[in-house]
Amino acid sequence: MSDEAESRVWTLAQRPTGTPSTECFDLETRERPTPNPGEALVRARYLSVDPYMRGRMRAGESYAEPWDVGAPLRGGVVGEVADPNGTGFETGDLVVGNLAWADYATAPAHELTRVAVGDVPASTALGVLGMPGRTAYFGTRAVAEPQPGDTMVVSAAAGAVGSVVGQLAKMAGARVVGTAGSERKVEWLHELGFDAAINYRDVDDYGDALADVAPDGVDVYFDNVGGPLTDAVFDHLATDARVAVCGQIALYNAEERPVGPRKLGTLIETRARVEGFLVSDFSARFETATADLRRWVQAGDLQYRETVTDGLERAPEAFLGLFEGENIGKQVVKV
């Protein structure tokens, strides 16, 4: 079998206990898939790794369907159409879709979208112009709703979602504070125009650090993290504060849900509103969000970074690095 007739594919070797390891992944070489009627064959160029995928490694129910042991891992992929197979695409078209972590994958035409990123790299269709960018867009504009003069705290602010959230909040006139896990990330947040930033690994008390940068309280909190940091923010919420719950990466590897301080009483005192959301809630408005994000990127009003890992064989390494905070901005794998 020639190389062109084969495709490497990552499968779930076993379900993790606690923090995943490389033993949870298996790289297989299979026959290159043949598209069925109505499907196209796509050769991967970039694939996305995202924190939410940790939930897909569990057997229990979640908002994302779990991966089966032995089955291919799946996520956002930008690829080149290798065989359009009558789907309406042309050979060589760049498309984005939810595909297997593989050299080649098939997908129905309705699950693929032509990449339309303008003069920025195609990989941005997985980041600032893709799911993370849209998550930031709707989470900020439709859920958190920062107003001029608000103090807004963004956790995991140097990540793919948080970095866009902070910039959109600045556009709305808010004073923005970001939390991140290293000095180089803090430096980048200042470059993006954040008014203040906290290296949470370098403080003894989250509450004291928040009091220093938000002495009048937190009007808006965009939560990507959960855990003790979020507990501390709840103690500093201002009256009528809004909290948008996007992610809880601090808890994703916990085998049992930790019992932390109970903060609901804080919401009575502050009359704060807490709202969780999924970007899929806003799917009818995706085109509008992508068009706005693309315009801002092309105008230089919205900055982004990508951490690129070379090689499909290193995809698990890139994924596991998310939980160590190794990436700045969007983590992608260049296949």
mmCIF file of N, CA and C in Angstrom, residues 11-73:
data_model
loop_
_atom_site.group_PDB
_atom_site.id
_atom_site.type_symbol
_atom_site.label_atom_id
_atom_site.label_comp_id
_atom_site.label_asym_id
_atom_site.label_seq_id
_atom_site.Cartn_x
_atom_site.Cartn_y
_atom_site.Cartn_z
ATOM 1 N N THR A 11 -6.503 7.606 17.715
ATOM 2 C CA THR A 11 -7.675 7.038 18.368
ATOM 3 C C THR A 11 -7.514 7.145 19.887
ATOM 4 N N LEU A 12 -8.636 7.004 20.588
ATOM 5 C CA LEU A 12 -8.611 7.007 22.054
ATOM 6 C C LEU A 12 -8.248 5.602 22.519
ATOM 7 N N ALA A 13 -7.054 5.453 23.090
ATOM 8 C CA ALA A 13 -6.572 4.140 23.511
ATOM 9 C C ALA A 13 -7.216 3.700 24.825
ATOM 10 N N GLN A 14 -7.429 4.661 25.729
ATOM 11 C CA GLN A 14 -8.051 4.355 27.021
ATOM 12 C C GLN A 14 -8.561 5.644 27.636
ATOM 13 N N ARG A 15 -9.511 5.528 28.516
ATOM 14 C CA ARG A 15 -10.030 6.717 29.197
ATOM 15 C C ARG A 15 -9.087 7.098 30.330
ATOM 16 N N PRO A 16 -8.812 8.372 30.482
ATOM 17 C CA PRO A 16 -7.865 8.788 31.516
ATOM 18 C C PRO A 16 -8.483 8.774 32.904
ATOM 19 N N THR A 17 -7.636 8.615 33.886
ATOM 20 C CA THR A 17 -7.984 8.829 35.279
ATOM 21 C C THR A 17 -7.229 10.074 35.728
ATOM 22 N N GLY A 18 -7.955 11.125 36.025
ATOM 23 C CA GLY A 18 -7.288 12.383 36.356
ATOM 24 C C GLY A 18 -6.715 13.028 35.106
ATOM 25 N N THR A 19 -5.512 13.531 35.220
ATOM 26 C CA THR A 19 -4.875 14.206 34.088
ATOM 27 C C THR A 19 -4.523 13.198 33.000
ATOM 28 N N PRO A 20 -4.913 13.440 31.750
ATOM 29 C CA PRO A 20 -4.588 12.500 30.676
ATOM 30 C C PRO A 20 -3.074 12.410 30.460
ATOM 31 N N SER A 21 -2.651 11.280 29.879
ATOM 32 C CA SER A 21 -1.252 11.069 29.531
ATOM 33 C C SER A 21 -1.182 10.570 28.095
ATOM 34 N N THR A 22 0.029 10.423 27.598
ATOM 35 C CA THR A 22 0.201 9.958 26.220
ATOM 36 C C THR A 22 -0.322 8.541 26.034
ATOM 37 N N GLU A 23 -0.443 7.759 27.124
ATOM 38 C CA GLU A 23 -0.963 6.395 27.016
ATOM 39 C C GLU A 23 -2.434 6.367 26.615
ATOM 40 N N CYS A 24 -3.092 7.519 26.678
ATOM 41 C CA CYS A 24 -4.512 7.575 26.309
ATOM 42 C C CYS A 24 -4.705 7.681 24.797
ATOM 43 N N PHE A 25 -3.624 7.804 24.053
ATOM 44 C CA PHE A 25 -3.707 8.040 22.619
ATOM 45 C C PHE A 25 -2.964 6.949 21.853
ATOM 46 N N ASP A 26 -3.488 6.609 20.683
ATOM 47 C CA ASP A 26 -2.849 5.596 19.849
ATOM 48 C C ASP A 26 -2.870 6.077 18.403
ATOM 49 N N LEU A 27 -1.703 6.109 17.773
ATOM 50 C CA LEU A 27 -1.592 6.530 16.377
ATOM 51 C C LEU A 27 -1.590 5.291 15.492
ATOM 52 N N GLU A 28 -2.634 5.148 14.693
ATOM 53 C CA GLU A 28 -2.771 4.002 13.808
ATOM 54 C C GLU A 28 -2.564 4.428 12.357
ATOM 55 N N THR A 29 -2.156 3.489 11.540
ATOM 56 C CA THR A 29 -2.107 3.700 10.094
ATOM 57 C C THR A 29 -3.185 2.838 9.461
ATOM 58 N N ARG A 30 -4.108 3.489 8.779
ATOM 59 C CA ARG A 30 -5.231 2.793 8.171
ATOM 60 C C ARG A 30 -5.276 3.084 6.677
ATOM 61 N N GLU A 31 -6.103 2.350 5.992
ATOM 62 C CA GLU A 31 -6.351 2.640 4.579
ATOM 63 C C GLU A 31 -7.032 3.997 4.469
ATOM 64 N N ARG A 32 -6.600 4.761 3.487
ATOM 65 C CA ARG A 32 -7.212 6.082 3.309
ATOM 66 C C ARG A 32 -8.712 5.920 3.065
ATOM 67 N N PRO A 33 -9.546 6.700 3.764
ATOM 68 C CA PRO A 33 -10.997 6.511 3.627
ATOM 69 C C PRO A 33 -11.499 6.909 2.238
ATOM 70 N N THR A 34 -12.555 6.266 1.824
ATOM 71 C CA THR A 34 -13.216 6.560 0.554
ATOM 72 C C THR A 34 -14.532 7.258 0.850
ATOM 73 N N PRO A 35 -14.787 8.415 0.275
ATOM 74 C CA PRO A 35 -16.019 9.140 0.584
ATOM 75 C C PRO A 35 -17.254 8.438 0.021
ATOM 76 N N ASN A 36 -18.288 8.398 0.821
ATOM 77 C CA ASN A 36 -19.582 7.901 0.366
ATOM 78 C C ASN A 36 -20.289 8.974 -0.451
ATOM 79 N N PRO A 37 -21.369 8.625 -1.137
ATOM 80 C CA PRO A 37 -22.139 9.658 -1.849
ATOM 81 C C PRO A 37 -22.531 10.793 -0.911
ATOM 82 N N GLY A 38 -22.313 12.025 -1.360
ATOM 83 C CA GLY A 38 -22.623 13.187 -0.533
ATOM 84 C C GLY A 38 -21.513 13.605 0.401
ATOM 85 N N GLU A 39 -20.399 12.861 0.376
ATOM 86 C CA GLU A 39 -19.254 13.190 1.219
ATOM 87 C C GLU A 39 -18.062 13.629 0.376
ATOM 88 N N ALA A 40 -17.187 14.426 0.982
ATOM 89 C CA ALA A 40 -15.924 14.815 0.366
ATOM 90 C C ALA A 40 -14.771 14.219 1.175
ATOM 91 N N LEU A 41 -13.663 13.985 0.501
ATOM 92 C CA LEU A 41 -12.441 13.548 1.161
ATOM 93 C C LEU A 41 -11.574 14.778 1.398
ATOM 94 N N VAL A 42 -11.134 14.961 2.635
ATOM 95 C CA VAL A 42 -10.385 16.158 3.026
ATOM 96 C C VAL A 42 -9.022 15.754 3.563
ATOM 97 N N ARG A 43 -7.989 16.403 3.051
ATOM 98 C CA ARG A 43 -6.629 16.213 3.567
ATOM 99 C C ARG A 43 -6.345 17.301 4.581
ATOM 100 N N ALA A 44 -6.037 16.925 5.801
ATOM 101 C CA ALA A 44 -5.859 17.897 6.885
ATOM 102 C C ALA A 44 -4.627 18.752 6.686
ATOM 103 N N ARG A 45 -4.764 20.040 6.984
ATOM 104 C CA ARG A 45 -3.640 20.979 7.011
ATOM 105 C C ARG A 45 -3.363 21.466 8.426
ATOM 106 N N TYR A 46 -4.418 21.778 9.153
ATOM 107 C CA TYR A 46 -4.303 22.201 10.549
ATOM 108 C C TYR A 46 -5.429 21.537 11.331
ATOM 109 N N LEU A 47 -5.124 21.150 12.561
ATOM 110 C CA LEU A 47 -6.187 20.687 13.436
ATOM 111 C C LEU A 47 -6.109 21.428 14.761
ATOM 112 N N SER A 48 -7.265 21.521 15.387
ATOM 113 C CA SER A 48 -7.402 22.269 16.628
ATOM 114 C C SER A 48 -7.401 21.324 17.821
ATOM 115 N N VAL A 49 -6.759 21.738 18.902
ATOM 116 C CA VAL A 49 -6.921 21.070 20.195
ATOM 117 C C VAL A 49 -7.475 22.112 21.157
ATOM 118 N N ASP A 50 -8.462 21.695 21.950
ATOM 119 C CA ASP A 50 -9.189 22.628 22.812
ATOM 120 C C ASP A 50 -9.487 21.979 24.162
ATOM 121 N N PRO A 51 -9.547 22.785 25.228
ATOM 122 C CA PRO A 51 -9.785 22.216 26.558
ATOM 123 C C PRO A 51 -11.067 21.403 26.676
ATOM 124 N N TYR A 52 -12.130 21.802 25.954
ATOM 125 C CA TYR A 52 -13.393 21.081 26.088
ATOM 126 C C TYR A 52 -13.271 19.611 25.706
ATOM 127 N N MET A 53 -12.241 19.275 24.914
ATOM 128 C CA MET A 53 -12.067 17.894 24.472
ATOM 129 C C MET A 53 -11.799 16.948 25.645
ATOM 130 N N ARG A 54 -11.339 17.477 26.767
ATOM 131 C CA ARG A 54 -11.120 16.621 27.932
ATOM 132 C C ARG A 54 -12.420 15.947 28.354
ATOM 133 N N GLY A 55 -13.534 16.662 28.250
ATOM 134 C CA GLY A 55 -14.816 16.079 28.588
ATOM 135 C C GLY A 55 -15.220 14.953 27.656
ATOM 136 N N ARG A 56 -14.731 14.986 26.428
ATOM 137 C CA ARG A 56 -15.073 13.948 25.452
ATOM 138 C C ARG A 56 -14.317 12.647 25.723
ATOM 139 N N MET A 57 -13.329 12.697 26.606
ATOM 140 C CA MET A 57 -12.588 11.492 26.952
ATOM 141 C C MET A 57 -13.283 10.703 28.067
ATOM 142 N N ARG A 58 -14.318 11.293 28.667
ATOM 143 C CA ARG A 58 -15.080 10.618 29.701
ATOM 144 C C ARG A 58 -16.241 9.846 29.068
ATOM 145 N N ALA A 59 -16.703 8.836 29.775
ATOM 146 C CA ALA A 59 -17.829 8.047 29.263
ATOM 147 C C ALA A 59 -19.164 8.711 29.559
ATOM 148 N N GLY A 60 -19.208 9.551 30.589
ATOM 149 C CA GLY A 60 -20.474 10.155 30.999
ATOM 150 C C GLY A 60 -20.993 11.181 30.014
ATOM 151 N N GLU A 61 -22.258 11.548 30.203
ATOM 152 C CA GLU A 61 -22.883 12.522 29.333
ATOM 153 C C GLU A 61 -22.315 13.910 29.581
ATOM 154 N N SER A 62 -22.231 14.676 28.506
ATOM 155 C CA SER A 62 -21.764 16.059 28.566
ATOM 156 C C SER A 62 -22.394 16.783 27.395
ATOM 157 N N TYR A 63 -22.125 18.100 27.296
ATOM 158 C CA TYR A 63 -22.663 18.826 26.151
ATOM 159 C C TYR A 63 -21.985 18.419 24.853
ATOM 160 N N ALA A 64 -20.808 17.770 24.935
ATOM 161 C CA ALA A 64 -20.114 17.251 23.757
ATOM 162 C C ALA A 64 -20.128 15.728 23.831
ATOM 163 N N GLU A 65 -20.493 15.085 22.728
ATOM 164 C CA GLU A 65 -20.595 13.628 22.699
ATOM 165 C C GLU A 65 -19.244 12.992 23.023
ATOM 166 N N PRO A 66 -19.202 12.021 23.930
ATOM 167 C CA PRO A 66 -17.910 11.406 24.297
ATOM 168 C C PRO A 66 -17.335 10.586 23.155
ATOM 169 N N TRP A 67 -16.005 10.525 23.131
ATOM 170 C CA TRP A 67 -15.315 9.643 22.190
ATOM 171 C C TRP A 67 -15.397 8.212 22.713
ATOM 172 N N ASP A 68 -15.536 7.266 21.810
ATOM 173 C CA ASP A 68 -15.490 5.856 22.173
ATOM 174 C C ASP A 68 -14.044 5.379 22.189
ATOM 175 N N VAL A 69 -13.722 4.490 23.116
ATOM 176 C CA VAL A 69 -12.388 3.889 23.130
ATOM 177 C C VAL A 69 -12.188 3.120 21.819
ATOM 178 N N GLY A 70 -11.059 3.379 21.181
ATOM 179 C CA GLY A 70 -10.754 2.751 19.900
ATOM 180 C C GLY A 70 -11.208 3.546 18.700
ATOM 181 N N ALA A 71 -12.008 4.574 18.929
ATOM 182 C CA ALA A 71 -12.522 5.387 17.824
ATOM 183 C C ALA A 71 -11.607 6.583 17.579
ATOM 184 N N PRO A 72 -11.634 7.128 16.357
ATOM 185 C CA PRO A 72 -10.828 8.316 16.073
ATOM 186 C C PRO A 72 -11.232 9.507 16.936
ATOM 187 N N LEU A 73 -10.249 10.288 17.351
ATOM 188 C CA LEU A 73 -10.500 11.560 18.014
ATOM 189 C C LEU A 73 -10.933 12.562 16.964
#
